[in-house]
JSON list of C-alpha atoms and ligand atoms in Angstrom, two decimals:
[
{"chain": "V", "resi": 89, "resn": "UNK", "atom": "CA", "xyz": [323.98, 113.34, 53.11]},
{"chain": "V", "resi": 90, "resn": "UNK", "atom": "CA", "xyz": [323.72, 112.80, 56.72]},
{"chain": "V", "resi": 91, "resn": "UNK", "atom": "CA", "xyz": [319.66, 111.92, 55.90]},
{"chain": "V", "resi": 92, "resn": "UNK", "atom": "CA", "xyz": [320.78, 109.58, 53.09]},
{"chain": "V", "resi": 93, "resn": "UNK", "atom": "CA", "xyz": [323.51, 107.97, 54.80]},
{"chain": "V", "resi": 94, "resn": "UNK", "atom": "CA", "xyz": [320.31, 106.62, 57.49]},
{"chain": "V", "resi": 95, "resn": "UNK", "atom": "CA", "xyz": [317.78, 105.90, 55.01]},
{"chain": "V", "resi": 96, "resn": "UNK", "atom": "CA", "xyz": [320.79, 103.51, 53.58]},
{"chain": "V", "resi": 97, "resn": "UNK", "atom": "CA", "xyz": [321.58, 101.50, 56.15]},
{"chain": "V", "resi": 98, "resn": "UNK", "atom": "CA", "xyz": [317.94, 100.23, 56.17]},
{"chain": "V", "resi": 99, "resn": "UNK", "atom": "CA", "xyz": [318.70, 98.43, 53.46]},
{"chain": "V", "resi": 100, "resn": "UNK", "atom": "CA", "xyz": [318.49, 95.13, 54.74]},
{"chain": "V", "resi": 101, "resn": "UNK", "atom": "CA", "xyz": [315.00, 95.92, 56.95]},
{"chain": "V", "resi": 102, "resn": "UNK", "atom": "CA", "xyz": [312.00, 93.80, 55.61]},
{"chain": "V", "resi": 103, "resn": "UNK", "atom": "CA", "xyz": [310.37, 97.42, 55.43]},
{"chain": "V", "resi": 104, "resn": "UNK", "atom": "CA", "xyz": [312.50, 98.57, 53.50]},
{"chain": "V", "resi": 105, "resn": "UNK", "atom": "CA", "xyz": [312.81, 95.93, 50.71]},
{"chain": "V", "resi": 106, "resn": "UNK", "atom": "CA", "xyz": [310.96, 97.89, 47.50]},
{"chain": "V", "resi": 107, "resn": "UNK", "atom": "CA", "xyz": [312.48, 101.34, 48.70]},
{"chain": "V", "resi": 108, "resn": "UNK", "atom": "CA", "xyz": [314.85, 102.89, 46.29]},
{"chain": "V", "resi": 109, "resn": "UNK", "atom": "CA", "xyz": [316.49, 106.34, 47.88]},
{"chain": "V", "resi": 110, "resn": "UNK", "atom": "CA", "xyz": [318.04, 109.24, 45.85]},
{"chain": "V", "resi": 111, "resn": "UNK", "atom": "CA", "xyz": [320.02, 112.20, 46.46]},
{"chain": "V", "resi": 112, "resn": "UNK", "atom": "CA", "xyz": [320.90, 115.12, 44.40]},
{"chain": "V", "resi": 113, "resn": "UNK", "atom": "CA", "xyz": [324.54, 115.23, 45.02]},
{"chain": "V", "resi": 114, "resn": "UNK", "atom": "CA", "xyz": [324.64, 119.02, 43.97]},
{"chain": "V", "resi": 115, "resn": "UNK", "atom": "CA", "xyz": [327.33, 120.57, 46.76]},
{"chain": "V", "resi": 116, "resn": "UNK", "atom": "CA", "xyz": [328.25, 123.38, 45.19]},
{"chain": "V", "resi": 117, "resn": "UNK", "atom": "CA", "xyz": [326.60, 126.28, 46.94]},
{"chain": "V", "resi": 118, "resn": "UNK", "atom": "CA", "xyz": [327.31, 124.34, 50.06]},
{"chain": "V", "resi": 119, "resn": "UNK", "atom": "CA", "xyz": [328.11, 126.05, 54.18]},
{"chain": "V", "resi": 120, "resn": "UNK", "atom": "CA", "xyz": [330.79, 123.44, 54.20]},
{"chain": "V", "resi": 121, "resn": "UNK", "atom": "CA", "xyz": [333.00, 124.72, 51.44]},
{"chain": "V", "resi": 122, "resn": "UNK", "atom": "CA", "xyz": [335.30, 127.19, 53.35]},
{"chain": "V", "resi": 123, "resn": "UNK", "atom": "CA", "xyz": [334.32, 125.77, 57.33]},
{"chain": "V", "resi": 124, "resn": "UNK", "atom": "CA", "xyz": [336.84, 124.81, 59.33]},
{"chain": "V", "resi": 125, "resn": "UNK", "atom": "CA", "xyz": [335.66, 122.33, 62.33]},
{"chain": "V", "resi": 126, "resn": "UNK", "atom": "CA", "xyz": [336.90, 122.03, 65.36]},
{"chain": "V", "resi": 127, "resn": "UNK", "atom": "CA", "xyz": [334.15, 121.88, 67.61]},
{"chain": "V", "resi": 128, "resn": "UNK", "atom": "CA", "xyz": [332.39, 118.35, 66.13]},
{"chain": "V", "resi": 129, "resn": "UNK", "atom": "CA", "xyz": [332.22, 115.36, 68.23]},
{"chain": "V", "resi": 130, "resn": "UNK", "atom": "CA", "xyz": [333.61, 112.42, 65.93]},
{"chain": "V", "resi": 131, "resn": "UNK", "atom": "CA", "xyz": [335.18, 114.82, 63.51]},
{"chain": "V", "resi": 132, "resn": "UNK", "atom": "CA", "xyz": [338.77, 115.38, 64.06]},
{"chain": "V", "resi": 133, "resn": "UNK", "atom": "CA", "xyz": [339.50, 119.07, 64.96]},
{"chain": "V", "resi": 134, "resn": "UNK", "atom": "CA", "xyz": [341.27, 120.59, 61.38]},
{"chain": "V", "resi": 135, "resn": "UNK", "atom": "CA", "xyz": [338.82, 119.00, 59.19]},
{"chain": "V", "resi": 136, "resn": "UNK", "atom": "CA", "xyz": [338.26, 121.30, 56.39]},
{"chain": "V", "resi": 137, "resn": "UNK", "atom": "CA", "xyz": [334.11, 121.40, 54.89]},
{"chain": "V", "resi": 138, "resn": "UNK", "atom": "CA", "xyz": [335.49, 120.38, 51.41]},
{"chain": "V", "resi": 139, "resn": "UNK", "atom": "CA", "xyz": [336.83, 117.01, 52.72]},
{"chain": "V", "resi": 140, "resn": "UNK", "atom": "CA", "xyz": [333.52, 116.68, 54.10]},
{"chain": "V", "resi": 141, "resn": "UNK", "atom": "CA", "xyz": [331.70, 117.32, 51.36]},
{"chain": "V", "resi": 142, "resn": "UNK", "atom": "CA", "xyz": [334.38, 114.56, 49.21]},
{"chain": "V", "resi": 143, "resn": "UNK", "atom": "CA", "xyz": [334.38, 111.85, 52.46]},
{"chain": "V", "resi": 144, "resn": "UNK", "atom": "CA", "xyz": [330.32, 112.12, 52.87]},
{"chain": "V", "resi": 145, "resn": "UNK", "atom": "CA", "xyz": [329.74, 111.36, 49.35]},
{"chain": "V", "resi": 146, "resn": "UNK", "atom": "CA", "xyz": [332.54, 108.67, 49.25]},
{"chain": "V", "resi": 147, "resn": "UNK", "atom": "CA", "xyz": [331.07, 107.02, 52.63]},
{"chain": "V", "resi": 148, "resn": "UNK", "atom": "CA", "xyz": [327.84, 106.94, 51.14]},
{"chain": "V", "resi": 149, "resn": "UNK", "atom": "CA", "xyz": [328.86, 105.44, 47.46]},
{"chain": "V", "resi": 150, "resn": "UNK", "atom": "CA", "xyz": [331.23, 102.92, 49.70]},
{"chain": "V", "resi": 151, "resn": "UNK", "atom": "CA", "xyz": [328.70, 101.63, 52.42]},
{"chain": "V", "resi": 152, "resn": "UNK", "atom": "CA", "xyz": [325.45, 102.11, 50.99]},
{"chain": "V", "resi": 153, "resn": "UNK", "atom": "CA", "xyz": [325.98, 101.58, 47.14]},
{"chain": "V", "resi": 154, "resn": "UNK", "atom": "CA", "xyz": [322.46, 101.06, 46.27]},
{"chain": "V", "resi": 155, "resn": "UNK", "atom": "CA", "xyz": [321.50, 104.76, 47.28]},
{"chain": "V", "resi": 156, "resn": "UNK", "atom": "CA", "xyz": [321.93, 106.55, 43.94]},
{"chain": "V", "resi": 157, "resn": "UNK", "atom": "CA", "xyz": [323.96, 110.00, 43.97]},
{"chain": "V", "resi": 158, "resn": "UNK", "atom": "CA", "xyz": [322.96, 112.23, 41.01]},
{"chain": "V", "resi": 159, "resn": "UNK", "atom": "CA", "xyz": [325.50, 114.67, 40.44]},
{"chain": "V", "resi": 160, "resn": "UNK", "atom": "CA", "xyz": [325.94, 117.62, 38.63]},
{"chain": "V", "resi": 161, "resn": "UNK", "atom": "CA", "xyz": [322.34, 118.88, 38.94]},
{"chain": "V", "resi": 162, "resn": "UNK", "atom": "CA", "xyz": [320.67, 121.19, 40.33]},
{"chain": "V", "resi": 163, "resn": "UNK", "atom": "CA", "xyz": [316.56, 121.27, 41.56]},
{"chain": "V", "resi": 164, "resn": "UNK", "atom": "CA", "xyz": [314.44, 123.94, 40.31]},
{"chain": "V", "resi": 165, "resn": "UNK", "atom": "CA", "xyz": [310.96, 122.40, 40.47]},
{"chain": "V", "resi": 166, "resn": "UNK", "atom": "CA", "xyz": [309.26, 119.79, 43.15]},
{"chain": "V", "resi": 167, "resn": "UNK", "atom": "CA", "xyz": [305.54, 119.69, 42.27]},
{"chain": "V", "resi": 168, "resn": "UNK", "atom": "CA", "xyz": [302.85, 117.51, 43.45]},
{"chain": "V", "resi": 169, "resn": "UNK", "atom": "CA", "xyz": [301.52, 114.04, 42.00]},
{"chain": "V", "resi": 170, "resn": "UNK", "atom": "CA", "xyz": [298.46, 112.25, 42.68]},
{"chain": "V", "resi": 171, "resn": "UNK", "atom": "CA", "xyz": [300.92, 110.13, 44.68]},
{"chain": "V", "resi": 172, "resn": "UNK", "atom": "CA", "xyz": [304.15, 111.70, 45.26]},
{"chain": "V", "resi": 173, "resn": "UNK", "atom": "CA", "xyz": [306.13, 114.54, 43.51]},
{"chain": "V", "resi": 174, "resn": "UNK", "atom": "CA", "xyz": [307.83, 115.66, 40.36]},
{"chain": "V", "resi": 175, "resn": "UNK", "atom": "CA", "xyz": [311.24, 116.42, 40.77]},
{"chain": "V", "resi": 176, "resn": "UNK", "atom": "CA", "xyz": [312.88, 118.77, 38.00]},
{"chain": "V", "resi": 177, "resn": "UNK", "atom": "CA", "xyz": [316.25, 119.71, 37.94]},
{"chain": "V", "resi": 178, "resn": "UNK", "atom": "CA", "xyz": [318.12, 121.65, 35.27]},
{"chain": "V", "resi": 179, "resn": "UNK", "atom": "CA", "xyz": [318.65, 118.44, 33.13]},
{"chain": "V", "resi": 180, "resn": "UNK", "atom": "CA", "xyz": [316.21, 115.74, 34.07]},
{"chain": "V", "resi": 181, "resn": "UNK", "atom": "CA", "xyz": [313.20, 114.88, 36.00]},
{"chain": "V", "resi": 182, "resn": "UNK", "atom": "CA", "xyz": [312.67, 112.20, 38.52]},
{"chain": "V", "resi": 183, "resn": "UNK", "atom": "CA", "xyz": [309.92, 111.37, 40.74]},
{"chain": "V", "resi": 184, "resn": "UNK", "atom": "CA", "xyz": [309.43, 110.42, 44.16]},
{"chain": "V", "resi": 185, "resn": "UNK", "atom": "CA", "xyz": [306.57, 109.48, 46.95]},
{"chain": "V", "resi": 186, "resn": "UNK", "atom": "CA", "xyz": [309.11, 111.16, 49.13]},
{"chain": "V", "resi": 187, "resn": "UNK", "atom": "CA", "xyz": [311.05, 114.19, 48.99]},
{"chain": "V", "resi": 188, "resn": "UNK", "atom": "CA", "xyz": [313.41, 115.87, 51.56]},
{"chain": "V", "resi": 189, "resn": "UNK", "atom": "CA", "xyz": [314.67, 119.01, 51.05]},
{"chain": "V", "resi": 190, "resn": "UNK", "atom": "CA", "xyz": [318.40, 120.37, 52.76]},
{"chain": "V", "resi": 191, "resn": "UNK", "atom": "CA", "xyz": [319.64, 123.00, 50.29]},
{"chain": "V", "resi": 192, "resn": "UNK", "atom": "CA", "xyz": [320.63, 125.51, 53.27]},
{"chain": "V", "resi": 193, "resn": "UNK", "atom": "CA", "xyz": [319.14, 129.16, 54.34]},
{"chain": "V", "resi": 194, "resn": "UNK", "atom": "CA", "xyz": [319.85, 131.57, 50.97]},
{"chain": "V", "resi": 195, "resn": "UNK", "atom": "CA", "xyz": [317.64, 133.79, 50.84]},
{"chain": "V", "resi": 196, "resn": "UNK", "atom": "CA", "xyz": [318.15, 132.73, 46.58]},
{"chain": "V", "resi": 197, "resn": "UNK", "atom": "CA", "xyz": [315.95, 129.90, 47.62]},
{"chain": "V", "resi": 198, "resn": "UNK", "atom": "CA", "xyz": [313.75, 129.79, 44.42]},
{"chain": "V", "resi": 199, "resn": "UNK", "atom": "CA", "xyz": [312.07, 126.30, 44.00]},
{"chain": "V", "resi": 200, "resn": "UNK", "atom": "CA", "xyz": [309.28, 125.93, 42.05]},
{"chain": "V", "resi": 201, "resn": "UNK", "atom": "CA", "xyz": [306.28, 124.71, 43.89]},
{"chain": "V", "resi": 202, "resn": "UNK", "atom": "CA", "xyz": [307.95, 125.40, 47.16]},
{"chain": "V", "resi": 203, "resn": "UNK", "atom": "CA", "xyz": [308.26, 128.85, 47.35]},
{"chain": "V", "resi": 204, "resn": "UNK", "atom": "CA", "xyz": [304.72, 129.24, 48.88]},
{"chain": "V", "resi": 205, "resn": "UNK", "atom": "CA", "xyz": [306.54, 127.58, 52.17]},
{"chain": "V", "resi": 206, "resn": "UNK", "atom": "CA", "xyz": [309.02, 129.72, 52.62]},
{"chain": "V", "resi": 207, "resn": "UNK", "atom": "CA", "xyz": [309.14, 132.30, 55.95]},
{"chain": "V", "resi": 208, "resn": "UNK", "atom": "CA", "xyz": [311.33, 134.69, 57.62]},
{"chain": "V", "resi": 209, "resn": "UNK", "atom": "CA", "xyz": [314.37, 132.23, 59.34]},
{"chain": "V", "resi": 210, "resn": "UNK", "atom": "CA", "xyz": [313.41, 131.92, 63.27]},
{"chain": "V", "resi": 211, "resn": "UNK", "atom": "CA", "xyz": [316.83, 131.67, 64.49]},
{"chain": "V", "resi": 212, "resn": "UNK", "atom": "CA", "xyz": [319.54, 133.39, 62.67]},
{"chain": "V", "resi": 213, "resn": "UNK", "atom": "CA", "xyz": [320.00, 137.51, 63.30]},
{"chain": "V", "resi": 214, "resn": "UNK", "atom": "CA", "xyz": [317.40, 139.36, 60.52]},
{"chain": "V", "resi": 215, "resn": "UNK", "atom": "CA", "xyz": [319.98, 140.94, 59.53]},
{"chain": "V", "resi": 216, "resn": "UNK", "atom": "CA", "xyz": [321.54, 137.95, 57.42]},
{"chain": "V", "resi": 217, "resn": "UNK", "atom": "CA", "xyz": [318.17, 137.75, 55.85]},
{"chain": "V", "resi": 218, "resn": "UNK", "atom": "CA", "xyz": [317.78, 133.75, 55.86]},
{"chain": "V", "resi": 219, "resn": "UNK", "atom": "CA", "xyz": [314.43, 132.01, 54.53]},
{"chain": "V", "resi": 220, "resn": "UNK", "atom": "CA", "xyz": [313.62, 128.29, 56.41]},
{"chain": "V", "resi": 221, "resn": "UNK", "atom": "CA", "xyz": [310.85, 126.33, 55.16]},
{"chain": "V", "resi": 222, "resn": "UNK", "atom": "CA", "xyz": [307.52, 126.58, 57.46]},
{"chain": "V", "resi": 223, "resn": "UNK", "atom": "CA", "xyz": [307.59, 123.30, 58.98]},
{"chain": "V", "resi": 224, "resn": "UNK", "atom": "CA", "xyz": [306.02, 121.02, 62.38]},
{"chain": "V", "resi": 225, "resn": "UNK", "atom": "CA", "xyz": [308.57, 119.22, 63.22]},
{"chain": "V", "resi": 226, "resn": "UNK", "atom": "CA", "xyz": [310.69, 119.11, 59.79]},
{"chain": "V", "resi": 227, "resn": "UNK", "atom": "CA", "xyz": [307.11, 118.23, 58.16]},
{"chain": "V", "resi": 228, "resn": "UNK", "atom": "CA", "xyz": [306.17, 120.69, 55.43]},
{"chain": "V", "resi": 229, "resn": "UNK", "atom": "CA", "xyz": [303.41, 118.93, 54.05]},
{"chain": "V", "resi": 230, "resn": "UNK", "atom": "CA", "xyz": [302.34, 115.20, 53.25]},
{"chain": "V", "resi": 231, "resn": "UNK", "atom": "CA", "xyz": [305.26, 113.57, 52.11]},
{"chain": "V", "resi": 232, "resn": "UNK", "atom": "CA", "xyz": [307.68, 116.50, 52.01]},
{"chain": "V", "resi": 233, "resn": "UNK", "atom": "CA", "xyz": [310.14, 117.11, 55.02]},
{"chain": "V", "resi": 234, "resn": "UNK", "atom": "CA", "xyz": [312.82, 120.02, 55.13]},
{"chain": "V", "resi": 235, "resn": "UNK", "atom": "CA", "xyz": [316.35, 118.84, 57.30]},
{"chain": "V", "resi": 236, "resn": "UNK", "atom": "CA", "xyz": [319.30, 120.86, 57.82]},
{"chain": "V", "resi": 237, "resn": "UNK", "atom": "CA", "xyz": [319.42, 124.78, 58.27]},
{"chain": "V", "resi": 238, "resn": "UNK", "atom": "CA", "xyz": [316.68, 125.42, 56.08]},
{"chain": "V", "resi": 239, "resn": "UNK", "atom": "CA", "xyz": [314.08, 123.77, 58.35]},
{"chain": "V", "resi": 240, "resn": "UNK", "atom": "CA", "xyz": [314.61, 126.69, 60.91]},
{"chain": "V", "resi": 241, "resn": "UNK", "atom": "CA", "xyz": [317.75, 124.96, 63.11]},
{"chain": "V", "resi": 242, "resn": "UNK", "atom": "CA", "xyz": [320.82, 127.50, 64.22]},
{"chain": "V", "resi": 243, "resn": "UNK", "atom": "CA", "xyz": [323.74, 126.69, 61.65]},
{"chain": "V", "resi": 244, "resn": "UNK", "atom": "CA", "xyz": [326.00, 124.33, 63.45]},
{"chain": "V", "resi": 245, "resn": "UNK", "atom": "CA", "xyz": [327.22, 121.10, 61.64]},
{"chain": "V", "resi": 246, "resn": "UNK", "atom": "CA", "xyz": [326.29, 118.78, 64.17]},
{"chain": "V", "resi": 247, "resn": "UNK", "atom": "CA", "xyz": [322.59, 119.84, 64.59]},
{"chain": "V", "resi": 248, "resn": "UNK", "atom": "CA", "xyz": [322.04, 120.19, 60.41]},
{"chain": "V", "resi": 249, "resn": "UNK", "atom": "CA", "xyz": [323.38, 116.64, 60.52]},
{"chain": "V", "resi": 250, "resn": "UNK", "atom": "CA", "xyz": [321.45, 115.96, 63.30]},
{"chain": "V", "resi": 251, "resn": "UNK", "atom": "CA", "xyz": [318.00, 117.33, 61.56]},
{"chain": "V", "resi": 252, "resn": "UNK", "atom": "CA", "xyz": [318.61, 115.21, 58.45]},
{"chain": "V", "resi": 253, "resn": "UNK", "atom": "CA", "xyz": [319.37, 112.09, 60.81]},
{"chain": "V", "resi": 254, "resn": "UNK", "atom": "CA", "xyz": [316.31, 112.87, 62.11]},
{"chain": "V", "resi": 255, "resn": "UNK", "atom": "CA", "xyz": [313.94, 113.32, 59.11]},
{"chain": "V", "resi": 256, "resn": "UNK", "atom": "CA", "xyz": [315.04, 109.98, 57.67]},
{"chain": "V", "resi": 257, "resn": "UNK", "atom": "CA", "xyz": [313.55, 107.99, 61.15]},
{"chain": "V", "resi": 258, "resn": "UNK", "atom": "CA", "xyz": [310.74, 109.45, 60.25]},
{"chain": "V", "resi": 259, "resn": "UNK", "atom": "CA", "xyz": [310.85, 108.08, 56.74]},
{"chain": "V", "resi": 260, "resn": "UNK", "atom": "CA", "xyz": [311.70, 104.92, 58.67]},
{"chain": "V", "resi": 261, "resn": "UNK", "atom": "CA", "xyz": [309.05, 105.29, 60.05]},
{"chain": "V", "resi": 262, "resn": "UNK", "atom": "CA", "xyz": [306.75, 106.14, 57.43]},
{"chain": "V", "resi": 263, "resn": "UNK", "atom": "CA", "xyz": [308.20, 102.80, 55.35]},
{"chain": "V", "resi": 264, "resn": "UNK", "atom": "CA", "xyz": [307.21, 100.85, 59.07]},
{"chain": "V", "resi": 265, "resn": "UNK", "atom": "CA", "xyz": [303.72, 101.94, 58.61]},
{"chain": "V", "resi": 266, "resn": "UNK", "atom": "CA", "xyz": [304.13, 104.21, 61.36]},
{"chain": "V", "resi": 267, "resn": "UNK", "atom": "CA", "xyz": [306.18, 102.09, 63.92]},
{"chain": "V", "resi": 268, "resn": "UNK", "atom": "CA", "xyz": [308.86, 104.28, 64.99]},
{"chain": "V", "resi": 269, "resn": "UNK", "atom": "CA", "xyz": [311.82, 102.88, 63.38]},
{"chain": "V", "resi": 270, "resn": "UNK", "atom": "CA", "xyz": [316.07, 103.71, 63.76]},
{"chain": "V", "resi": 271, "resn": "UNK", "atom": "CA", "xyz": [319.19, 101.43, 62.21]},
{"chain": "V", "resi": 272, "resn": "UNK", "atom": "CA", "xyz": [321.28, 101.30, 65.00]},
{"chain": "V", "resi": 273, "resn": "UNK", "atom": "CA", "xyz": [324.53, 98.63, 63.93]},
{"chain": "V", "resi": 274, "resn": "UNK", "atom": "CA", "xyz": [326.62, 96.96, 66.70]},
{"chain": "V", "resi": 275, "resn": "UNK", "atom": "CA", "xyz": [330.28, 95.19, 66.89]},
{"chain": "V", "resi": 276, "resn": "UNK", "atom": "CA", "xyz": [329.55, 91.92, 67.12]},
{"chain": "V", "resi": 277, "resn": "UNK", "atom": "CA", "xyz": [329.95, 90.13, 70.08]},
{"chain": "Z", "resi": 535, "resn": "LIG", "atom": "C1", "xyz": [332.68, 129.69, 56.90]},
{"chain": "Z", "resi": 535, "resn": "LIG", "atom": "C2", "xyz": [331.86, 128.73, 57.71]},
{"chain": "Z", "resi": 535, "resn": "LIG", "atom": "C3", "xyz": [332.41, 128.16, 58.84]},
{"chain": "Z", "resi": 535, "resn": "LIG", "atom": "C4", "xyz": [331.64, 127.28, 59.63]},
{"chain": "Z", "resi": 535, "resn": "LIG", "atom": "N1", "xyz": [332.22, 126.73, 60.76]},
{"chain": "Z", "resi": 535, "resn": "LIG", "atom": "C5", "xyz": [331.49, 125.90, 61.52]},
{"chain": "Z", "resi": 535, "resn": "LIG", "atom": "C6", "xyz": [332.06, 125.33, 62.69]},
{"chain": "Z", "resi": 535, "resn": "LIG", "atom": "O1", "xyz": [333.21, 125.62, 63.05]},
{"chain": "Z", "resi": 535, "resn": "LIG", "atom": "N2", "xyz": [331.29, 124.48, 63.42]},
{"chain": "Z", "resi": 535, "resn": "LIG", "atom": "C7", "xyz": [330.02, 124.12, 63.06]},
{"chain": "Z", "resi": 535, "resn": "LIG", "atom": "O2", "xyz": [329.40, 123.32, 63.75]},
{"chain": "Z", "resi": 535, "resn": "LIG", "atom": "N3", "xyz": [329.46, 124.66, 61.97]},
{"chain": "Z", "resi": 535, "resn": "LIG", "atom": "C8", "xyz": [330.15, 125.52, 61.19]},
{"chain": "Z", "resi": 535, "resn": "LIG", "atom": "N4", "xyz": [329.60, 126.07, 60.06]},
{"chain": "Z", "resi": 535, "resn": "LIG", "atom": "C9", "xyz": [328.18, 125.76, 59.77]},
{"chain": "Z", "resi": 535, "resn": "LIG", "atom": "C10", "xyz": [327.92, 124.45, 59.00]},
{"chain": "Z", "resi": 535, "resn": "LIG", "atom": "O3", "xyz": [328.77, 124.36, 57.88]},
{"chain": "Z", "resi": 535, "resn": "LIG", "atom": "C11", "xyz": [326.46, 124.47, 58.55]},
{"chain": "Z", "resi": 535, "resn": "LIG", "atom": "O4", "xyz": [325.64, 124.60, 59.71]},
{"chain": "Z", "resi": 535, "resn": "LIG", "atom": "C12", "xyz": [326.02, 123.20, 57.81]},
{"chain": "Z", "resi": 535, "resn": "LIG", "atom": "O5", "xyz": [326.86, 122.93, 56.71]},
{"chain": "Z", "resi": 535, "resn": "LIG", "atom": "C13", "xyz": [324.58, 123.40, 57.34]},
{"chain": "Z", "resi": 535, "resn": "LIG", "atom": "O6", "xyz": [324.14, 122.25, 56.71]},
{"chain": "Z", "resi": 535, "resn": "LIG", "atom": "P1", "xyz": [322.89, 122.26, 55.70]},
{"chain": "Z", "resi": 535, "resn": "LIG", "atom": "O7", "xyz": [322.71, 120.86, 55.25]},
{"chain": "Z", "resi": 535, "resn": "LIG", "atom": "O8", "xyz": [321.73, 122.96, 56.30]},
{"chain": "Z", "resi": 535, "resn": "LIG", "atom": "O9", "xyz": [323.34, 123.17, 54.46]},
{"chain": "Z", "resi": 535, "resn": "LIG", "atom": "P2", "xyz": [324.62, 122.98, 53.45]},
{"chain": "Z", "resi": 535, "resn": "LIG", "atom": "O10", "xyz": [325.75, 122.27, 54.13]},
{"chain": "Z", "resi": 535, "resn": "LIG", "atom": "O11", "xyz": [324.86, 124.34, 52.90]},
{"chain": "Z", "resi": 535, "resn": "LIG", "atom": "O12", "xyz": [324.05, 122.00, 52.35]},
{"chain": "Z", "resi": 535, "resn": "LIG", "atom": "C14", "xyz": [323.11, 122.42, 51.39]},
{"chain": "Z", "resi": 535, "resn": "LIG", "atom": "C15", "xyz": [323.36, 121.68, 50.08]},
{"chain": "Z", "resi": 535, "resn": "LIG", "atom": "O13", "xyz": [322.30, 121.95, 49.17]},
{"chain": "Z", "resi": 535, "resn": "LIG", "atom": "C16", "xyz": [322.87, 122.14, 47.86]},
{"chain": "Z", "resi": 535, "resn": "LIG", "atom": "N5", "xyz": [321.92, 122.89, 47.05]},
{"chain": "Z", "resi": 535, "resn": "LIG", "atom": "C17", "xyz": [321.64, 124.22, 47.08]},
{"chain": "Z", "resi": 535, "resn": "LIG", "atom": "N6", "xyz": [320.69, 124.51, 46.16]},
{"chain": "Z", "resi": 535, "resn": "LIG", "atom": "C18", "xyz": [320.34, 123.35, 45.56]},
{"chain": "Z", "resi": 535, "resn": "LIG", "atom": "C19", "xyz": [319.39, 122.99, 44.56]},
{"chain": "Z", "resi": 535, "resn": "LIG", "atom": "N7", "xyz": [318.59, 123.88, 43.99]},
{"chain": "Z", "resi": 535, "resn": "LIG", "atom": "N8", "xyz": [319.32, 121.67, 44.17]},
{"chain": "Z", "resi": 535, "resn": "LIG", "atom": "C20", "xyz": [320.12, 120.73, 44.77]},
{"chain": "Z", "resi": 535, "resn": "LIG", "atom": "N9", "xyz": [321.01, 121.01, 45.74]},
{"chain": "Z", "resi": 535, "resn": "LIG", "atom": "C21", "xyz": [321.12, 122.30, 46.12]},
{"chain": "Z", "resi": 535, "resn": "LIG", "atom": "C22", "xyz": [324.17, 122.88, 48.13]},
{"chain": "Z", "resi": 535, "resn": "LIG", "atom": "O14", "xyz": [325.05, 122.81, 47.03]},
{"chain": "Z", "resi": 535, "resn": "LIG", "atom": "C23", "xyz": [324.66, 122.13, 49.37]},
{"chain": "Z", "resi": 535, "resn": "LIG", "atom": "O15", "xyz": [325.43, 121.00, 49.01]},
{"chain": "Z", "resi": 535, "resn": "LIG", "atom": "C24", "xyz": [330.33, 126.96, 59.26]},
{"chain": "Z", "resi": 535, "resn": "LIG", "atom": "C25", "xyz": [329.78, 127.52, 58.11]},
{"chain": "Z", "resi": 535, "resn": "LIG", "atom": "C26", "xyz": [330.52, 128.40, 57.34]},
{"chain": "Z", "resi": 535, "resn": "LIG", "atom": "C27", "xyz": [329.91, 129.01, 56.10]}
]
């Protein structure tokens, strides 16, 4: 969400004019349902993960109404195109140039066409037994970043949110034919 929430305030960049962004809202095998943060700059301490998970998706539906939420699904297939992927979830199929993936550490991970990425995690005990995607900085392979837990960060809200932040400059980025790119909004003056 946090990844979608950035690529949506580009809206109005000249770059980003023919982009259309998509996320699969799916949230229920989500960290957040049962957290309890207190220790999140900008997040009042008592926040529960489930209002999270209901503010995050009604911030992004409020503010950035052209970024389309597809609930209710679930990906079990991303497989190349000759430009872009194929995105199959359990009851349609989309496609994209670009595809991010942030569907946490489970070591259930079972993604068609991705599998072949996944490692050992690098940072959580073995004995939890978590998979990350191999990835250089978030980058699996042309076109196909991994944000969040999954891409090999300790599991703390603020750095997953961070990661996804993160992976959408790049798409920024990407859509600025490689001039680094952020949306940074000010009060006016
Ligand atoms: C009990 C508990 C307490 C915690 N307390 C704290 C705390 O106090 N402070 C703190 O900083 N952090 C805390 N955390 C950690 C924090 O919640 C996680 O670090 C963070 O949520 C990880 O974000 P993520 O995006 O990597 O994964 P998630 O938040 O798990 O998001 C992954 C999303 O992918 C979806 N998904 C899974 N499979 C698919 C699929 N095939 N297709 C589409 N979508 C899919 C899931 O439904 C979910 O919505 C806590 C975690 C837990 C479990």
């Amino acid at each position: 969400m946090s990844c979608a929430l950035v690529l949506g305030s580009a809206e109005s960049k000249p770059y980003a004019k023919d982009k259309k962004t998509g996320i699969v809202m799916h949230q229920k095998a989500s960290a957040l349902d049962g957290a309890l943060f207190n220790n999140v700059l900008g997040i009042a301490p008592g926040t529960t993960g489930k209002e999270i998970l209901e503010t995050g998706r009604k911030q992004l539906s409020e503010t950035y109404p052209h970024v389309v939420q597809i609930n209710n699904e679930k990906v079990t297939s991303v497989s190349p195109l000759d430009t872009g992927f194929l995105i199959q979830t359990n009851k349609h199929s989309y496609s994209s140039s670009v595809v991010v993936v942030a569907i946490g550490p489970s070591n259930l991970f079972n993604i068609e066409g991705l599998n072949k990425y996944v490692e050992r995690h690098q940072n959580l005990p073995i004995k939890k037994d978590r998979i990350q995607l191999k990835n250089k900085d978030h980058l699996v392979a042309k076109n196909l970043y991994v944000a969040g837990v999954l891409a090999g960060w300790r599991s703390q809200f603020a750095t997953a949110a961070g990661s996804g932040a993160h992976v959408a400059t790049e798409i920024l980025t990407l859509w600025n034919d490689g001039q680094t790119s952020m949306v940074h909004d000010s009060e006016p003056k």
